[in-house]
Every structure is written in C-alpha cells, then in structure tokens.
XYZ file of C-alpha atoms in Angstrom:
242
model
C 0.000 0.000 0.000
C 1.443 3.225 -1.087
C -1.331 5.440 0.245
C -1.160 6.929 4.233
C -2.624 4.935 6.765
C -4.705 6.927 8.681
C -5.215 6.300 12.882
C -7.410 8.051 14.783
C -6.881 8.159 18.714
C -9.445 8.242 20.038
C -9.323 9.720 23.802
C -8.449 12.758 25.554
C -4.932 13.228 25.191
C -2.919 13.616 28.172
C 0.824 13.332 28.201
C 1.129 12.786 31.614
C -0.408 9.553 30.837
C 2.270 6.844 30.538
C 0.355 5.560 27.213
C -0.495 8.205 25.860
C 3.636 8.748 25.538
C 3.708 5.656 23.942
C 1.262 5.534 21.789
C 3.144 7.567 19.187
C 6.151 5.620 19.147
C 3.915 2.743 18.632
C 2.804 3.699 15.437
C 6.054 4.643 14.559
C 7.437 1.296 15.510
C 4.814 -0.225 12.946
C 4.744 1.911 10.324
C 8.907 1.179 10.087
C 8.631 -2.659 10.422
C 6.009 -2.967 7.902
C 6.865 -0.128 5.712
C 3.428 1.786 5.784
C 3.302 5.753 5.726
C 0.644 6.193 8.359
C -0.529 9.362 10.106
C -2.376 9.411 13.248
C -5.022 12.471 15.277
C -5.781 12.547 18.256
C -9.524 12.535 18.369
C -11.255 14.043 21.746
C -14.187 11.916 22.838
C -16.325 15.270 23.088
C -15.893 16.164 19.615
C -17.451 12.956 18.342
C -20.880 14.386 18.013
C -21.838 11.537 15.198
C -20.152 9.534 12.831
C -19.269 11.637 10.753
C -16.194 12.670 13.044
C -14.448 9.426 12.375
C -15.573 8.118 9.302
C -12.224 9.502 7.414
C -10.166 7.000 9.522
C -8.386 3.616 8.257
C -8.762 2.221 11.502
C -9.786 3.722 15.272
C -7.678 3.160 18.712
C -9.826 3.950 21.956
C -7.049 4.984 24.202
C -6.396 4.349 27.913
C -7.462 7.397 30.674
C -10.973 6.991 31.412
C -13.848 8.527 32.795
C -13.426 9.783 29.096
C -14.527 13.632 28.670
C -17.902 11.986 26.655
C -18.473 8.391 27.121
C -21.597 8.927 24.496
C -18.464 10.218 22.307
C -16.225 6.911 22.859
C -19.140 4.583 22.203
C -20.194 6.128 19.212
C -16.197 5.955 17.912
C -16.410 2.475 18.928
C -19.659 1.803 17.246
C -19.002 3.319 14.289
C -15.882 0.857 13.422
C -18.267 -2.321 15.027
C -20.630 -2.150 12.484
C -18.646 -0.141 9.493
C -16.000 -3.155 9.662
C -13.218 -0.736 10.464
C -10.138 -2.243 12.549
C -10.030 -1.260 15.620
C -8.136 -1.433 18.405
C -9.263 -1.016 22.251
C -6.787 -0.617 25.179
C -7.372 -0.391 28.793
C -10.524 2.203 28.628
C -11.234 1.569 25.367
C -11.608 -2.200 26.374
C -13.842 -1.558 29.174
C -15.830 1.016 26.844
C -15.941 -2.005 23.626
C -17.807 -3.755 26.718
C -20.427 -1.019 27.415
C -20.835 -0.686 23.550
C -21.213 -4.496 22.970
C -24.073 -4.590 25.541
C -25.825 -1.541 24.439
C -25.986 -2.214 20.950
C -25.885 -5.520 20.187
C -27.608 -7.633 23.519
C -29.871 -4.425 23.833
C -29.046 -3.660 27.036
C -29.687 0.178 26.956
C -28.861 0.147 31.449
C -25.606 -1.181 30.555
C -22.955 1.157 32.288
C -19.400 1.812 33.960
C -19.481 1.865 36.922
C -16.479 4.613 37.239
C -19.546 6.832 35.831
C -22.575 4.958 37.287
C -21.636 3.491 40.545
C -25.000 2.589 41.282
C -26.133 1.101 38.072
C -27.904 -2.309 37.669
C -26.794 -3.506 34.896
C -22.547 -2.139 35.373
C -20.617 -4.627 32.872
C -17.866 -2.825 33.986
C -17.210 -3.369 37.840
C -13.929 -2.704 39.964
C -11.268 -5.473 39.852
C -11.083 -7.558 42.832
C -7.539 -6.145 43.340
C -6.732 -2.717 41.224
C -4.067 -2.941 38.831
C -2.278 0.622 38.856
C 1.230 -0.108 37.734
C 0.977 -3.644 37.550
C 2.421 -6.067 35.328
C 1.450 -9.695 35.020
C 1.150 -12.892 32.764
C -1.583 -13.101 30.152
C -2.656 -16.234 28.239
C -3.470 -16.449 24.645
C -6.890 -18.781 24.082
C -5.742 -20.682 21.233
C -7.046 -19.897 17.389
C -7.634 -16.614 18.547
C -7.000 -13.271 16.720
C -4.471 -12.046 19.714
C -2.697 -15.238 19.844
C -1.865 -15.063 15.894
C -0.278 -11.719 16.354
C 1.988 -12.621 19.236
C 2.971 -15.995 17.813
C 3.112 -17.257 21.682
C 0.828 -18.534 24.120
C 1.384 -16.217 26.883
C 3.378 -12.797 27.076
C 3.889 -10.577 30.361
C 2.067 -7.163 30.179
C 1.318 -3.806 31.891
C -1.905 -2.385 33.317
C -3.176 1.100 34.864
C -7.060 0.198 35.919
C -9.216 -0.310 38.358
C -12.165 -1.435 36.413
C -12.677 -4.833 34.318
C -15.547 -7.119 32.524
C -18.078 -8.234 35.875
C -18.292 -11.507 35.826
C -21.757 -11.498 37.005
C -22.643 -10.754 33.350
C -19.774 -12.695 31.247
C -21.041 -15.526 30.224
C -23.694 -13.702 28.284
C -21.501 -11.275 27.044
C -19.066 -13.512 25.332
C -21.327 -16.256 24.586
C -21.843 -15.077 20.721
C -19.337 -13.103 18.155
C -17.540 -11.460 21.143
C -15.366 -13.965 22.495
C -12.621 -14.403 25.159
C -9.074 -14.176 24.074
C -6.966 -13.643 26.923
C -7.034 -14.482 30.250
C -4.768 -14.129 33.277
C -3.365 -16.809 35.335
C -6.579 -16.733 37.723
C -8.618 -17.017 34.231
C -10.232 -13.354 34.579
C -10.648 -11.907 31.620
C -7.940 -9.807 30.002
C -8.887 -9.433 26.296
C -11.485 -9.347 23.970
C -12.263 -9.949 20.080
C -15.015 -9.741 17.779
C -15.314 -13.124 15.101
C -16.421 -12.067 11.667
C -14.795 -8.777 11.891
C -11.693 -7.402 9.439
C -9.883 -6.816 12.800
C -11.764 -5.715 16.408
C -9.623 -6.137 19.556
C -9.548 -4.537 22.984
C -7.225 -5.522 25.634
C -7.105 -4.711 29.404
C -3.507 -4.303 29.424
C -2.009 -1.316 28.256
C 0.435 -3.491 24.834
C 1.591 0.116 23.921
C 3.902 0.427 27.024
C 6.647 -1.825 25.266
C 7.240 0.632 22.719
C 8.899 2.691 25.772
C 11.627 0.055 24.976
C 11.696 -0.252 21.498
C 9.810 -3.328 21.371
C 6.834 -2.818 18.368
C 3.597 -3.974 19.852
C 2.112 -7.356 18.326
C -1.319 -5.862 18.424
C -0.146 -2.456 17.055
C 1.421 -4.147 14.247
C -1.784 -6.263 13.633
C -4.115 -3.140 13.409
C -1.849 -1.758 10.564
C -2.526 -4.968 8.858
C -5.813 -4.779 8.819
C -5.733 -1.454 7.428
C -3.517 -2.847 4.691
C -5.818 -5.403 3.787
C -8.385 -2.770 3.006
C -8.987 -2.457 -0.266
C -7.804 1.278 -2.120
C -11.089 1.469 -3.328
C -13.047 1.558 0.204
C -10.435 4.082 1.382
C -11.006 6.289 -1.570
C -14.485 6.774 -0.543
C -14.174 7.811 2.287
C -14.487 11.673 3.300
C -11.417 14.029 3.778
C-alpha cells in the first residue's frame, strides 16, 4: 500500500499519561517494520458528536485514561468501526468502553454502564477489579485460534496495566457467549482481552500493549491493526471523506 494509513486516537490526550507517551512511538514502531506511511489524530471523545467525526479514519484506537470527557463520544467511535467493519483497536478504557458498547448495541441492554460513571447502576458490565491494577504487570494467556494469539505468535506474554475497572463476571457468560469472544485471560482465568469473530480486525485488551514501545519493542497488536488497514482495499479508502 502506497497510500497513508490513517489512525485516529481516540481519547483525551494527556501526556502525563504513561500511554499516551507511547502511543506515538507505537505507530512509529509499525509503520517502520512494515513499511506503511501512516498518520495518526488525536480525536477528543467530546468532539465525536456523530459519525461523521471518524468516518475519514483507516482504523480507530480507543485509548487508555478513562472517565473519558464523553463516554456517548467513545461509544459512538467504537460503534461506528463495530458495524462499518473498520479495525479497531481497544486498550485499557477503550476495552472496558468495547464492553459497554457491545451490551448496548448488540444484547440491547440500553442500562448497561461503567461503573467509574454509574456506581450505582444495575446492569454495570464494567465493575472494579477484585484487586486494582495501577502499575501492575502480570502474565496473560493467549486462548488458542484466537486473533491475539496469531499476532503474538506465543501462548502467553507478560504485560502492563493502569485500571481499576474490568468485565463483571456477574454478566460474562452472556456477554461472550456469541461473536464477542474471550481471548486472553490471566493466570486466575479473569478476563484480560477481547475480540469480535467475523470482523476485518476488532480487539480490545485490558492491558495497556503500547507500554513496550517505551523500549523499542513494536507492539504485536499495534502491528496487527496496521494490517488490517492494509488489507483494506484502495477502493473503500477512496471513498471515504477528507
């Protein structure tokens, strides 16, 4: 592909934030290994109004740092690449917030919430972790066949994590009982990572994968999501707005 690769980021950019340093260098790692021109924008959740705002993208990262400034504004980022086929790429918040989405808008559960936003909510698919991860690392294990696992080429890798808040398993098993699916779990089997079947490329992770670019190491999943957007026909891209 001769033609930019364009990323948008979606969050609220923050370089205090540890991956929001790394992010950059990220996509630079990738871009270099698979020799891609690709541009990225950082795209603030409240400025996602409607689609429209990130329809121009190759492919859509929902970065870590939540509460967001608009959660309506993450989901509808999220959404948007769901059902338009787009790759995407969740980490950390964006994972939690490819949860809410999933819920909302495809089981139909419009109480579905975060509890960082809606502590007493129902229906809160996100819940606080039994024991907070701020700063953590740990091991994560690959489910075999899946998406993740291809673009490690391992079975388990050690990663790092900034969160409090992860998938409640009082609602899992009805969350990832269809197209979303499991891919990662941790060595107490709690859920670390997430992937869509029948999508061109739709993962969010838990763990923050971006942090190894801090050491020069390109990211798997990074390098995956460029991929994707590779494999997307020039004539898609062309139509889509400026």
């Amino acid at each position: 592909m001769t033609s930019t690769i364009q990323v948008g980021l979606v969050g609220d950019r923050d370089d205090a934030v540890t991956a929001h340093r790394a992010i950059p260098v990220a996509l630079r790692l990738a871009g270099e290994a698979l020799a891609a021109p690709l541009a990225f924008e950082w795209v603030p959740t409240e400025e996602v109004a409607d689609a429209s705002r990130v329809a121009r993208y190759d492919a859509l990262w929902c970065v870590p740092a939540s509460p967001y400034r608009s959660m309506d504004g993450a989901l509808r980022a999220i959404r948007f690449a769901r059902e338009q086929r787009r790759p995407f790429l969740g980490t950390c918040g964006g994972f939690q917030h490819a949860i809410v989405d999933y819920a909302r808008h495809v089981l139909g559960w419009s109480d579905a919430e975060h509890a960082e936003t809606a502590p007493e909510a129902r229906r809160a698919v996100i819940a606080p972790l039994e024991c907070a991860l701020v700063e953590a690392t740990g091991a994560v294990r690959f489910r075999a066949g899946s998406r993740i696992a291809q673009a490690y080429g391992r079975a388990e890798a050690t990663e790092g994590y900034r969160c409090r808040y992860g998938l409640n398993p009082e609602f899992q098993a009805a969350l990832v009982s269809g197209p979303l699916r499991v891919s990662a779990e941790d060595d107490a089997g709690d859920v670390r990572a997430v992937e869509l079947d029948g999508h061109p490329f739709f993962v969010a992770t838990l763990f923050q994968p971006e942090r190894a670019a801090l050491a020069g190491q390109l990211p798997p999943l990074v390098a995956e999501l460029i991929r994707a957007c590779s494999r997307t026909s020039h004539e898609d891209r062309s139509t889509r707005p400026m």
